[in-house]
Amino acid sequence: MKIDVFLYATLSKYLPEGSTNRSTVVNLPEGACVRDIIEELGVPEKSVKLIFINGSHARMETSLFENDRVGLFPPVGGG
Amino acid sequence: MDKILRINMGPDGEPTSKTEPVGDYAGLGGRGMTSAIVAKEVPPTCHPLGEDSKLVIAPGLLGGTTGAMSGRSSVGCKSPLTGGIKEANSGGQPAQMLGRLGYAALVLEGRPKDDTLYTIRISADGVEIKTATALKMKGNYDTVENLKNEYGDKVSCISIGQAGEMKLIASTVAFTDMEQRPARHAARGGVGAVMGAKGVKAIVIDDTGASMRSPKDPEKFKAANRAFVDGLKKHPVTGQGLPAYGTNVLTNVVNEAGAYPTYNFKTGRFDGASAISGETQAETITARGGKATHGCHRGCVIRCSGIWHDKDGHYLTKQPEYETVWSHGGNCGINDLDAIAMLDRLDDDYGVDTIEMGATIGVAMEAGLLEFGDAEGAINLVKEVGKGTPLGRILGSGAAVTGKAFGIERVPVVKNQAMPAYDPRAVQGIGVTYATSTMGADHTAGYAVTANLLGVGGNVDPLTPEGQVELSRNLQYATAAIDATGMCLFVAFAVLDQPETFQAMIDMINSFHGLELTGDDVTALGKKITKMERDFNTAAGFNKTDDRLPDYFRKEALAPHNVTFMVSDDDLDTVFSDL
Ligand code: SF4
């Protein structure tokens, strides 16, 4: 299944070369979870603080479905 | 800091000043000081621009010390925008200097007899008040340039632009930063109009000859300060995220969460977000030779700010903050960082609140005055404000007035103050803060975005009503207390997550002032300040129906989550039931 993955702030450096809009499409087998994405892209697990799937908070073990939009962030804040 | 300077702008002849002991207000600082003076001395039913209103400027409890992060100035008054009490705070150099000169507060009082404008110079030699005819209807940048020429490059300035002189209720009070630029603002609630109504164009502060304030227990203070700084450096948000990307790193976060108010709060995602994100902004700044990491005052160790250069590599403005990039950007469908930076510069120069102006232009777009996405049109509208044309005066009076003038229902305000950059339907905790804060819609008053979106200080699901009242209440009390210390609110990211950093902050206050406050006392202080403010607002005519979001937030579902604001009115009424 195809998953839209967005890597923001310091995580952008783990995007494949040539990626635009801070995003890439990752192909994963049915039943995959968020952790499979970061393993695929080589993002160290401890550098990821916030996980959004389709705009809602999720965890490393949350299951993915075709065409999900996943956004990953390091710790960030502002205001 | 044991004295209060009072300047009466009202007497026949010329303004008079007197310095008096701090008296009943001893032990107060920042928002604690401004709200105490306003609550005690300003009649709640007075006209905010009239004879009985006062403008209070106060450094925090640690202003003028070597303590890190302690450079905020609070500006307090009865707000001409909300009609309630107001405290707006700003970074910049003036707080440190006022603190070192020994002033716990500066109070402007009385009604000028005519429209003569004045500058006030405060130094170790005393107070000098001069007419400022040459500065009439000058922007903040020109004003400060003139003052620099007259008083030198060591002074700091507090000033108003054209908007404050015209007493527009979206006007700000500007504070100069380390480079003597009027780029920091006590922005919200129309505080600039109150300064304008007092006939004061600028306050120049010269701390030559004054020394740092000394702590009661210097050793302990030094150790506490060191532990506090270590805590800020260690926390990933205050130590890495904010310095690298500034507050605008939030564009992608809030957009990803579907909570980014777009097209005047019509939808929760903006297609152009990436083009105006903190990541893109930082890359652009670095490529143009600006500065992506910069402190707004000496002693800031987080340094969330930066310096924005135009395409030719020349200084234009400070790095626009997240709220500004959102209000003038996504909220108006504008995805051009250069246009946004120009709007920021114009706002700062005329002295208008960037949040209020962006929200106002969003409302004007909804009214069909211009198209969403029309950056040039937005710039022209802000210029109308600076010129003081009839249209400009309507816009400079904020989103609520503009919505009324153009017959628009979707106007995102509470107590007439525009909402900042988080849609309350998709961040329900911040919705509680918008609704109930004594200040009108204000994100800083109880920044529930922390636990709702950022995973700081716990986790509370942003899309449901559960837990939001308690979250907002606790943050509102904590914030009132932090605002009294004069510390930048961004310390909260580290303080909320790291108990030892919270303790270090309390130890700084205790060792400096010879106190023995505990964490509970800090909450009690926040409650005391909130109660004073609530009581003032009640006496000014506010009741629980003022603690509500506009109706449409309960009726129109926000994409992509298709949620409405679900915290019930009854629950909103319990936010301050323990006061
Ligand atoms: S963190 Fe940012 S707003 Fe706070 S004092 Fe530093 S530069 Fe100013």
XYZ file of C-alpha atoms and ligand atoms in Angstrom:
666
model
C 0.000 0.000 0.000
C 1.071 3.580 -0.632
C 1.547 5.949 2.304
C 2.175 9.722 2.016
C 4.918 10.564 4.462
C 5.869 14.086 5.569
C 9.096 14.622 7.516
C 9.392 18.069 9.090
C 12.059 20.242 10.714
C 15.252 18.280 11.457
C 13.663 15.068 10.160
C 13.563 16.387 6.575
C 17.132 15.224 6.108
C 15.923 11.608 6.054
C 13.804 12.163 2.933
C 15.073 10.469 -0.233
C 17.041 12.824 -2.448
C 14.932 14.885 -4.800
C 11.864 14.881 -2.539
C 9.731 18.002 -2.691
C 7.242 19.548 -0.276
C 9.004 17.694 2.602
C 7.225 14.519 1.611
C 7.654 11.204 -0.097
C 5.542 8.150 -0.873
C 6.475 4.925 0.880
C 5.312 1.509 -0.307
C 4.587 -0.919 2.530
C 2.888 -4.317 2.867
C -0.645 -4.519 4.275
C -0.658 -4.448 8.057
C 2.397 -2.192 8.348
C 2.628 0.377 11.132
C 4.350 3.752 11.623
C 7.542 2.095 12.833
C 7.898 0.416 9.447
C 8.023 3.834 7.788
C 10.909 5.110 9.858
C 12.786 1.852 9.427
C 12.310 2.131 5.689
C 13.583 5.737 5.656
C 16.277 5.287 8.291
C 14.863 7.786 10.772
C 16.116 7.068 14.307
C 13.072 6.297 16.475
C 14.164 8.496 19.343
C 14.313 11.581 17.136
C 10.557 11.360 16.446
C 8.326 13.066 18.994
C 5.016 13.763 17.237
C 3.203 11.408 14.912
C 0.088 12.450 13.019
C -1.960 10.092 10.831
C -4.515 12.044 8.819
C -4.221 14.861 11.330
C -4.751 12.764 14.448
C -2.127 11.798 17.008
C -0.807 8.282 16.603
C 1.935 5.986 17.912
C 4.756 3.943 16.465
C 2.597 0.820 16.586
C -0.488 2.380 14.971
C -1.548 0.423 11.864
C -1.569 2.106 8.484
C -4.053 1.969 5.632
C -3.759 2.716 1.920
C -3.282 6.454 1.173
C -2.840 7.469 4.801
C -1.078 10.797 5.315
C 1.580 10.510 7.993
C 3.395 13.557 9.430
C 6.414 13.141 11.716
C 8.067 15.824 13.838
C 10.955 16.088 16.278
C 10.097 17.930 19.538
C 8.861 21.388 18.536
C 7.089 24.332 20.106
C 6.353 27.983 19.519
C 3.460 30.305 20.092
C 12.898 48.491 41.970
C 11.349 50.295 44.870
C 9.745 53.276 43.186
C 6.908 54.114 40.862
C 7.095 56.965 38.384
C 3.817 58.751 37.757
C 3.463 61.198 34.913
C 0.349 63.300 34.807
C -0.334 64.490 31.272
C -3.349 66.541 32.380
C -2.316 69.682 34.255
C -2.498 73.179 32.753
C 0.836 74.256 31.380
C 2.838 71.093 31.027
C 2.886 67.477 32.201
C 4.223 66.819 35.672
C 6.052 63.838 37.073
C 6.543 62.478 40.533
C 8.400 59.482 41.880
C 6.920 57.712 44.861
C 7.758 54.635 46.894
C 6.257 51.415 45.610
C 4.145 51.206 48.797
C 1.145 48.872 48.592
C 2.391 47.436 45.330
C 5.644 46.088 46.795
C 6.491 42.555 45.711
C 4.572 42.772 42.465
C 5.985 42.731 38.960
C 4.977 42.491 35.321
C 1.342 41.556 34.839
C 0.908 41.298 38.630
C 1.900 44.955 38.905
C -0.020 46.310 35.919
C -3.217 44.464 36.763
C -3.013 45.468 40.447
C -2.618 49.150 39.566
C -5.362 49.083 36.927
C -7.719 47.128 39.213
C -7.167 49.526 42.091
C -6.875 52.875 40.361
C -8.832 52.764 37.118
C -12.638 52.936 37.364
C -13.884 49.844 35.471
C -16.601 51.849 33.741
C -14.339 54.670 32.579
C -13.653 55.368 28.926
C -10.319 53.706 28.075
C -9.182 56.834 26.230
C -10.514 59.281 28.811
C -9.253 61.215 31.771
C -9.531 58.423 34.354
C -7.794 55.731 32.357
C -4.138 54.983 32.999
C -1.379 53.248 31.096
C 0.983 51.206 33.260
C 4.338 49.831 32.093
C 6.153 47.427 34.400
C 9.226 45.208 34.238
C 8.843 41.787 35.870
C 10.004 40.660 39.306
C 13.390 39.804 37.813
C 13.627 42.746 35.374
C 17.031 44.406 35.401
C 18.758 41.379 36.928
C 21.287 39.034 35.380
C 18.595 36.342 35.389
C 18.075 34.675 32.020
C 14.912 35.372 30.022
C 13.766 38.154 32.361
C 13.358 41.016 29.889
C 9.611 41.200 29.289
C 7.781 44.465 29.871
C 4.095 44.367 30.735
C 1.770 47.086 29.503
C -1.562 47.348 31.302
C -4.712 49.435 30.995
C -8.413 49.211 30.396
C -8.503 47.994 26.800
C -10.247 50.156 24.205
C -10.631 46.985 22.102
C -12.191 44.627 24.641
C -13.512 47.073 27.237
C -11.928 44.885 29.892
C -8.601 44.828 31.668
C -5.540 44.356 29.474
C -2.002 43.199 29.914
C 0.100 42.895 26.777
C 3.779 42.120 27.119
C 6.793 42.582 24.940
C 10.431 41.677 24.726
C 13.113 44.219 23.907
C 15.568 46.171 26.030
C 13.398 48.625 28.016
C 12.412 46.279 30.892
C 16.023 45.641 31.846
C 16.795 49.327 31.789
C 13.741 50.381 33.771
C 14.588 47.698 36.326
C 18.149 48.895 36.662
C 16.994 52.469 37.120
C 14.902 51.212 40.020
C 11.419 51.636 38.564
C 8.879 48.962 39.406
C 6.299 50.741 37.279
C 5.696 53.740 35.114
C 2.154 55.153 35.098
C 0.789 57.626 32.545
C -2.276 59.440 33.869
C -4.683 62.262 33.109
C -6.043 63.788 29.925
C -3.945 66.201 27.884
C -5.531 69.632 27.331
C -4.732 69.625 23.629
C -3.132 67.398 21.039
C 0.478 68.289 21.823
C 2.697 65.218 21.617
C 5.460 64.549 24.113
C 8.541 62.407 24.597
C 9.612 61.388 28.062
C 13.258 60.646 28.838
C 14.040 58.620 31.932
C 17.616 58.346 33.146
C 19.644 58.169 36.339
C 19.369 61.987 36.454
C 15.589 61.903 36.566
C 12.764 62.585 34.177
C 12.622 65.057 31.321
C 9.436 65.724 29.347
C 9.648 67.494 25.991
C 7.252 68.319 23.206
C 7.687 66.099 20.170
C 6.040 68.049 17.375
C 8.630 66.844 14.861
C 7.609 63.240 15.463
C 3.944 63.769 14.714
C 2.486 61.013 12.501
C 5.858 59.381 12.086
C 6.130 55.606 12.045
C 7.959 53.730 14.788
C 11.084 53.247 12.644
C 11.439 56.980 11.830
C 10.581 57.895 15.374
C 13.311 55.706 16.826
C 15.800 56.944 14.211
C 15.107 60.523 15.352
C 15.422 59.576 18.996
C 18.716 57.790 18.334
C 20.087 60.911 16.710
C 19.056 62.983 19.683
C 19.842 60.626 22.571
C 22.491 58.275 21.212
C 22.770 54.611 20.422
C 22.715 53.306 23.980
C 19.136 54.213 24.847
C 16.060 52.049 24.448
C 12.682 53.331 23.310
C 9.019 52.636 23.904
C 6.920 54.285 21.210
C 3.721 54.425 19.190
C 3.291 54.771 15.458
C 0.576 56.534 13.489
C -2.049 54.036 14.635
C -1.529 54.858 18.303
C -1.663 58.581 17.586
C -4.954 58.080 15.764
C -6.134 56.034 18.779
C -7.007 53.074 16.616
C -7.985 50.174 18.817
C -5.729 47.643 17.104
C -2.664 49.766 17.889
C 0.449 48.603 19.734
C 3.210 49.950 21.917
C 6.627 49.239 20.348
C 9.788 48.300 22.271
C 13.264 48.457 20.772
C 15.407 45.333 20.574
C 19.167 44.975 21.024
C 19.787 46.676 17.655
C 17.539 49.623 18.602
C 14.824 48.583 16.200
C 11.169 48.985 17.175
C 10.389 45.390 16.246
C 9.011 44.068 19.525
C 5.470 44.962 20.473
C 3.026 44.873 23.337
C 0.543 44.243 20.635
C -2.845 43.198 21.789
C -5.896 45.062 22.954
C -5.155 48.535 21.624
C -2.620 49.576 24.262
C -1.078 51.996 21.735
C -4.325 53.963 21.581
C -4.179 54.530 25.330
C -0.615 55.829 25.075
C -1.758 58.029 22.189
C -4.665 59.309 24.248
C -2.153 60.386 26.894
C -0.276 62.389 24.258
C 2.924 60.382 24.678
C 4.752 59.534 21.461
C 7.784 57.902 22.992
C 9.561 57.067 26.215
C 13.346 57.040 25.994
C 15.222 55.095 28.642
C 18.873 55.732 29.341
C 20.379 53.512 32.014
C 23.882 54.994 31.860
C 25.385 54.838 35.317
C 22.803 52.386 36.649
C 23.964 48.950 37.719
C 22.405 45.507 37.643
C 20.057 44.876 40.520
C 21.744 42.744 43.148
C 20.188 39.623 44.615
C 19.583 39.098 48.344
C 21.559 35.881 48.076
C 23.987 36.256 45.164
C 25.469 32.747 45.391
C 22.123 31.011 45.396
C 20.827 33.251 42.638
C 23.802 32.473 40.466
C 23.397 28.735 41.007
C 19.655 28.846 40.342
C 20.181 30.878 37.188
C 22.757 28.367 35.989
C 20.407 25.435 36.631
C 17.613 27.322 34.858
C 19.746 28.024 31.785
C 20.939 24.387 31.725
C 17.319 23.251 31.808
C 16.392 25.514 28.892
C 19.376 24.336 26.859
C 18.647 20.700 27.603
C 14.968 20.712 26.598
C 14.643 19.983 22.876
C 12.061 22.733 22.272
C 13.849 25.591 24.048
C 17.329 24.252 23.314
C 16.972 23.282 19.666
C 13.575 23.724 17.985
C 12.935 27.373 18.849
C 16.479 28.609 18.139
C 16.691 26.780 14.804
C 13.275 27.470 13.323
C 11.655 30.093 15.522
C 8.015 29.933 16.488
C 7.038 29.442 12.855
C 8.022 25.787 13.080
C 4.385 25.506 14.169
C 3.002 26.159 10.679
C 3.593 22.578 9.604
C 2.587 21.130 12.973
C -0.728 22.945 13.224
C -1.437 22.405 9.543
C -0.650 18.702 9.819
C -2.998 18.519 12.809
C -5.770 20.051 10.690
C -6.065 22.976 13.090
C -4.574 25.730 10.926
C -7.229 28.417 10.421
C -7.337 28.998 6.686
C -9.392 31.473 4.614
C -10.776 33.265 7.667
C -11.342 30.114 9.734
C -13.153 28.238 6.991
C -10.971 25.142 6.870
C -8.158 23.597 8.920
C -5.514 23.007 6.262
C -3.703 25.360 3.907
C -2.204 24.114 0.651
C 0.469 26.794 0.745
C 1.669 25.954 4.264
C 4.988 24.486 3.238
C 5.964 27.667 1.348
C 5.568 29.787 4.488
C 6.710 27.246 7.089
C 9.460 27.867 9.628
C 11.673 25.454 7.753
C 11.366 27.426 4.498
C 11.650 30.700 6.396
C 14.897 29.657 8.104
C 16.401 28.472 4.794
C 15.437 31.735 3.086
C 16.842 33.853 5.903
C 20.158 32.025 5.879
C 20.432 32.168 2.085
C 19.920 35.959 2.171
C 22.455 36.605 4.908
C 19.937 37.397 7.622
C 19.949 35.723 11.010
C 17.830 32.673 11.755
C 18.603 32.753 15.480
C 18.410 35.995 17.418
C 17.353 37.141 20.872
C 14.943 40.036 21.341
C 16.756 41.190 24.459
C 20.047 40.626 26.223
C 19.791 37.651 28.521
C 17.572 35.579 26.267
C 19.130 32.145 25.892
C 16.358 30.588 23.771
C 16.589 33.143 20.945
C 13.470 32.224 18.972
C 13.674 35.329 16.820
C 15.659 36.212 13.722
C 16.410 38.961 11.217
C 14.602 38.975 7.874
C 16.337 40.406 4.821
C 14.545 41.328 1.616
C 15.479 39.804 -1.761
C 18.364 42.267 -2.084
C 19.833 41.257 1.248
C 18.774 44.358 3.196
C 17.143 44.381 6.599
C 13.370 44.592 6.328
C 11.999 43.342 9.641
C 12.569 40.831 12.392
C 11.779 37.243 11.438
C 7.979 37.270 11.379
C 6.607 35.056 14.117
C 4.283 32.113 13.647
C 1.189 34.114 14.587
C 2.040 36.806 12.037
C 2.931 34.369 9.286
C -0.404 32.684 9.886
C -2.572 35.810 10.216
C -1.220 37.521 7.128
C -0.435 34.205 5.401
C -2.677 31.156 5.567
C -5.584 32.995 7.146
C -5.658 35.241 4.075
C -4.682 32.518 1.606
C -1.282 34.199 1.055
C 1.707 31.881 0.564
C 4.463 34.430 -0.036
C 6.968 35.005 2.772
C 8.200 38.281 1.247
C 4.696 39.739 1.236
C 4.181 38.550 4.795
C 7.472 40.127 5.899
C 6.423 43.400 4.260
C 3.106 43.277 6.117
C 4.987 42.611 9.353
C 7.227 45.610 8.721
C 4.276 47.892 7.937
C 2.373 46.687 11.009
C 5.400 47.337 13.217
C 5.990 50.739 11.683
C 2.400 51.991 11.953
C 2.137 50.198 15.276
C -0.722 47.761 14.770
C -1.165 44.239 16.116
C -0.175 41.697 13.467
C -2.696 39.126 14.719
C -5.559 41.622 14.705
C -4.583 43.052 11.304
C -4.293 39.659 9.628
C -7.622 38.552 11.057
C -9.145 41.853 9.937
C -7.894 41.450 6.388
C -9.294 37.904 6.423
C -12.677 39.376 7.326
C -12.295 42.032 4.598
C -11.552 39.243 2.118
C -14.630 37.392 3.240
C -16.560 40.617 2.696
C -15.321 40.708 -0.883
C -13.129 43.816 -0.517
C -10.352 41.781 -2.104
C -9.740 38.147 -3.036
C -8.211 35.560 -0.704
C -4.585 35.239 -1.730
C -4.225 38.834 -2.930
C -0.929 39.772 -1.274
C -0.609 43.146 -2.963
C -4.164 44.039 -2.028
C -3.430 43.133 1.596
C -0.355 45.369 1.622
C -2.415 48.231 0.202
C -5.074 47.785 2.873
C -2.508 47.993 5.658
C -1.151 51.159 4.028
C -4.655 52.639 4.282
C -4.359 52.178 8.023
C -1.092 54.102 8.107
C -2.622 56.933 6.097
C -5.660 57.088 8.326
C -8.190 57.072 5.506
C -11.762 56.282 6.556
C -11.316 52.695 5.323
C -7.965 52.501 7.095
C -9.539 53.634 10.351
C -12.177 50.923 10.105
C -9.546 48.252 9.456
C -7.299 49.650 12.186
C -10.156 49.168 14.601
C -9.855 45.421 14.238
C -11.800 42.408 13.046
C -14.957 42.949 15.109
C -15.497 46.538 13.908
C -14.626 45.592 10.332
C -17.022 42.643 10.419
C -19.792 44.938 11.604
C -19.009 47.619 9.045
C -19.223 45.071 6.223
C -22.044 42.885 7.538
C -20.035 39.699 8.010
C -21.078 36.915 10.377
C -17.907 34.854 10.389
C -15.737 37.079 12.564
C -13.291 35.146 14.757
C -13.219 37.247 17.936
C -13.900 36.895 21.645
C -14.525 40.058 23.652
C -13.823 41.835 20.347
C -10.243 40.563 20.175
C -9.209 38.431 17.205
C -8.330 34.776 17.631
C -4.755 33.707 16.967
C -3.457 30.843 14.880
C -5.223 27.747 16.206
C -8.764 26.844 15.260
C -10.653 26.223 18.515
C -12.650 23.406 16.922
C -9.539 21.322 16.300
C -7.680 22.487 19.431
C -10.516 22.557 21.911
C -8.308 23.390 24.886
C -7.200 26.674 23.308
C -10.890 27.315 22.579
C -11.530 27.270 26.320
C -8.728 29.788 26.796
C -10.017 32.030 23.997
C -13.495 31.983 25.510
C -12.637 32.543 29.139
C -9.400 34.534 29.306
C -9.744 37.944 30.893
C -7.929 39.298 27.833
C -10.263 38.252 25.015
C -9.131 35.640 22.492
C -5.481 35.200 23.434
C -3.395 32.075 22.921
C -0.661 33.052 25.354
C -3.127 33.347 28.259
C -3.362 29.556 28.579
C -1.466 27.838 25.827
C -3.309 24.517 25.696
C -1.650 23.816 22.340
C 1.139 22.283 24.464
C -0.810 19.242 25.678
C -3.331 19.313 22.806
C -0.863 19.186 19.927
C 2.752 19.262 21.041
C 2.929 16.542 23.676
C 4.421 18.970 26.192
C 3.099 18.963 29.771
C 1.023 15.841 29.108
C -1.363 14.805 26.339
C -5.009 15.827 26.014
C -6.929 14.835 22.863
C -7.509 18.124 20.998
C -10.666 16.978 19.230
C -12.889 16.181 22.202
C -14.150 18.352 25.065
C -12.789 16.087 27.826
C -10.083 17.521 30.032
C -9.926 20.904 28.291
C -11.365 22.997 31.114
C -8.864 21.738 33.627
C -5.989 22.060 31.163
C -6.872 25.635 30.291
C -7.487 26.650 33.910
C -4.134 25.349 35.124
C -2.304 26.992 32.254
C -4.096 30.304 32.746
C -2.995 30.452 36.397
C 0.552 29.358 35.594
C 0.794 31.935 32.820
C -0.423 34.802 34.966
C 2.358 33.941 37.411
C 5.053 33.665 34.724
C 3.873 36.989 33.277
C 4.498 38.493 36.716
C 8.125 37.357 36.758
C 8.886 39.164 33.515
C 10.142 35.951 32.005
C 9.409 35.076 28.422
C 6.526 32.599 28.344
C 8.543 30.233 26.189
C 10.341 29.064 29.320
C 7.108 27.127 29.917
C 8.049 24.400 27.444
C 10.966 23.409 29.665
C 9.285 24.282 32.953
C 6.200 22.154 32.225
C 8.268 19.093 31.338
C 11.184 19.338 33.745
C 10.399 19.697 37.469
C 13.993 20.701 38.235
C 13.789 23.622 35.794
C 10.536 24.784 37.400
C 12.279 24.591 40.778
C 15.253 26.566 39.434
C 12.883 29.322 38.299
C 11.317 29.519 41.760
C 14.786 29.455 43.347
C 15.751 32.456 41.200
C 12.823 34.480 42.519
C 13.381 33.338 46.087
C 17.125 33.962 46.188
C 16.740 37.309 44.494
C 14.006 38.637 46.748
C 14.753 36.700 49.951
C 11.481 34.786 49.733
C 10.491 31.198 50.349
C 7.844 30.600 47.736
C 6.824 27.078 46.810
C 5.206 25.761 43.643
C 1.810 26.161 45.326
C 2.513 29.819 46.063
C 3.206 30.356 42.371
C -0.205 28.940 41.484
C -1.743 31.086 44.214
C -0.114 34.174 42.694
C -1.545 33.288 39.287
C -4.969 32.858 40.830
C -4.746 36.154 42.663
C -3.885 38.016 39.463
C -6.660 36.259 37.527
C -9.170 37.117 40.230
C -8.256 40.813 40.173
C -8.703 40.798 36.413
C -11.998 38.904 36.489
C -13.353 41.252 39.145
C -12.379 44.263 37.067
C -14.114 42.821 34.016
C -17.260 42.003 35.978
C -17.382 45.558 37.298
C -16.848 46.788 33.733
C -19.996 44.926 32.682
C -18.794 41.488 31.558
C -20.788 38.386 32.428
C -20.686 34.723 31.458
C -22.138 35.366 28.025
C -18.894 37.182 27.248
C -16.990 33.946 27.930
C -18.194 32.381 24.705
C -16.893 31.742 21.214
C -18.918 33.154 18.329
C -21.888 30.915 17.496
C -20.580 29.604 14.220
C -17.815 27.604 15.921
C -20.557 25.362 17.329
C -22.464 25.151 14.054
C -19.970 24.943 11.197
C -17.807 21.814 11.158
C -14.134 22.325 10.369
C -12.385 20.167 7.778
C -10.448 17.870 7.722
C -11.698 16.553 11.070
C -15.258 17.812 10.605
C -15.483 18.916 14.232
C -17.335 21.711 15.968
C -16.447 23.294 19.303
C -17.937 20.943 21.856
C -17.028 22.248 25.299
C -20.416 23.127 26.776
C -21.356 26.551 28.104
C -21.867 25.021 31.552
C -18.337 23.679 31.470
C -16.942 27.021 30.324
C -18.623 28.587 33.333
C -16.662 26.289 35.643
C -13.225 27.404 34.450
C -12.873 29.945 37.245
C -15.335 28.484 39.718
C -12.504 27.979 42.210
C -11.685 31.694 42.390
S 12.576 33.298 23.360
Fe 12.036 34.703 21.701
S 10.390 36.032 22.506
Fe 11.333 34.965 24.226
S 12.830 36.438 24.990
Fe 13.902 35.091 23.538
S 13.776 36.066 21.513
Fe 12.306 37.083 22.889
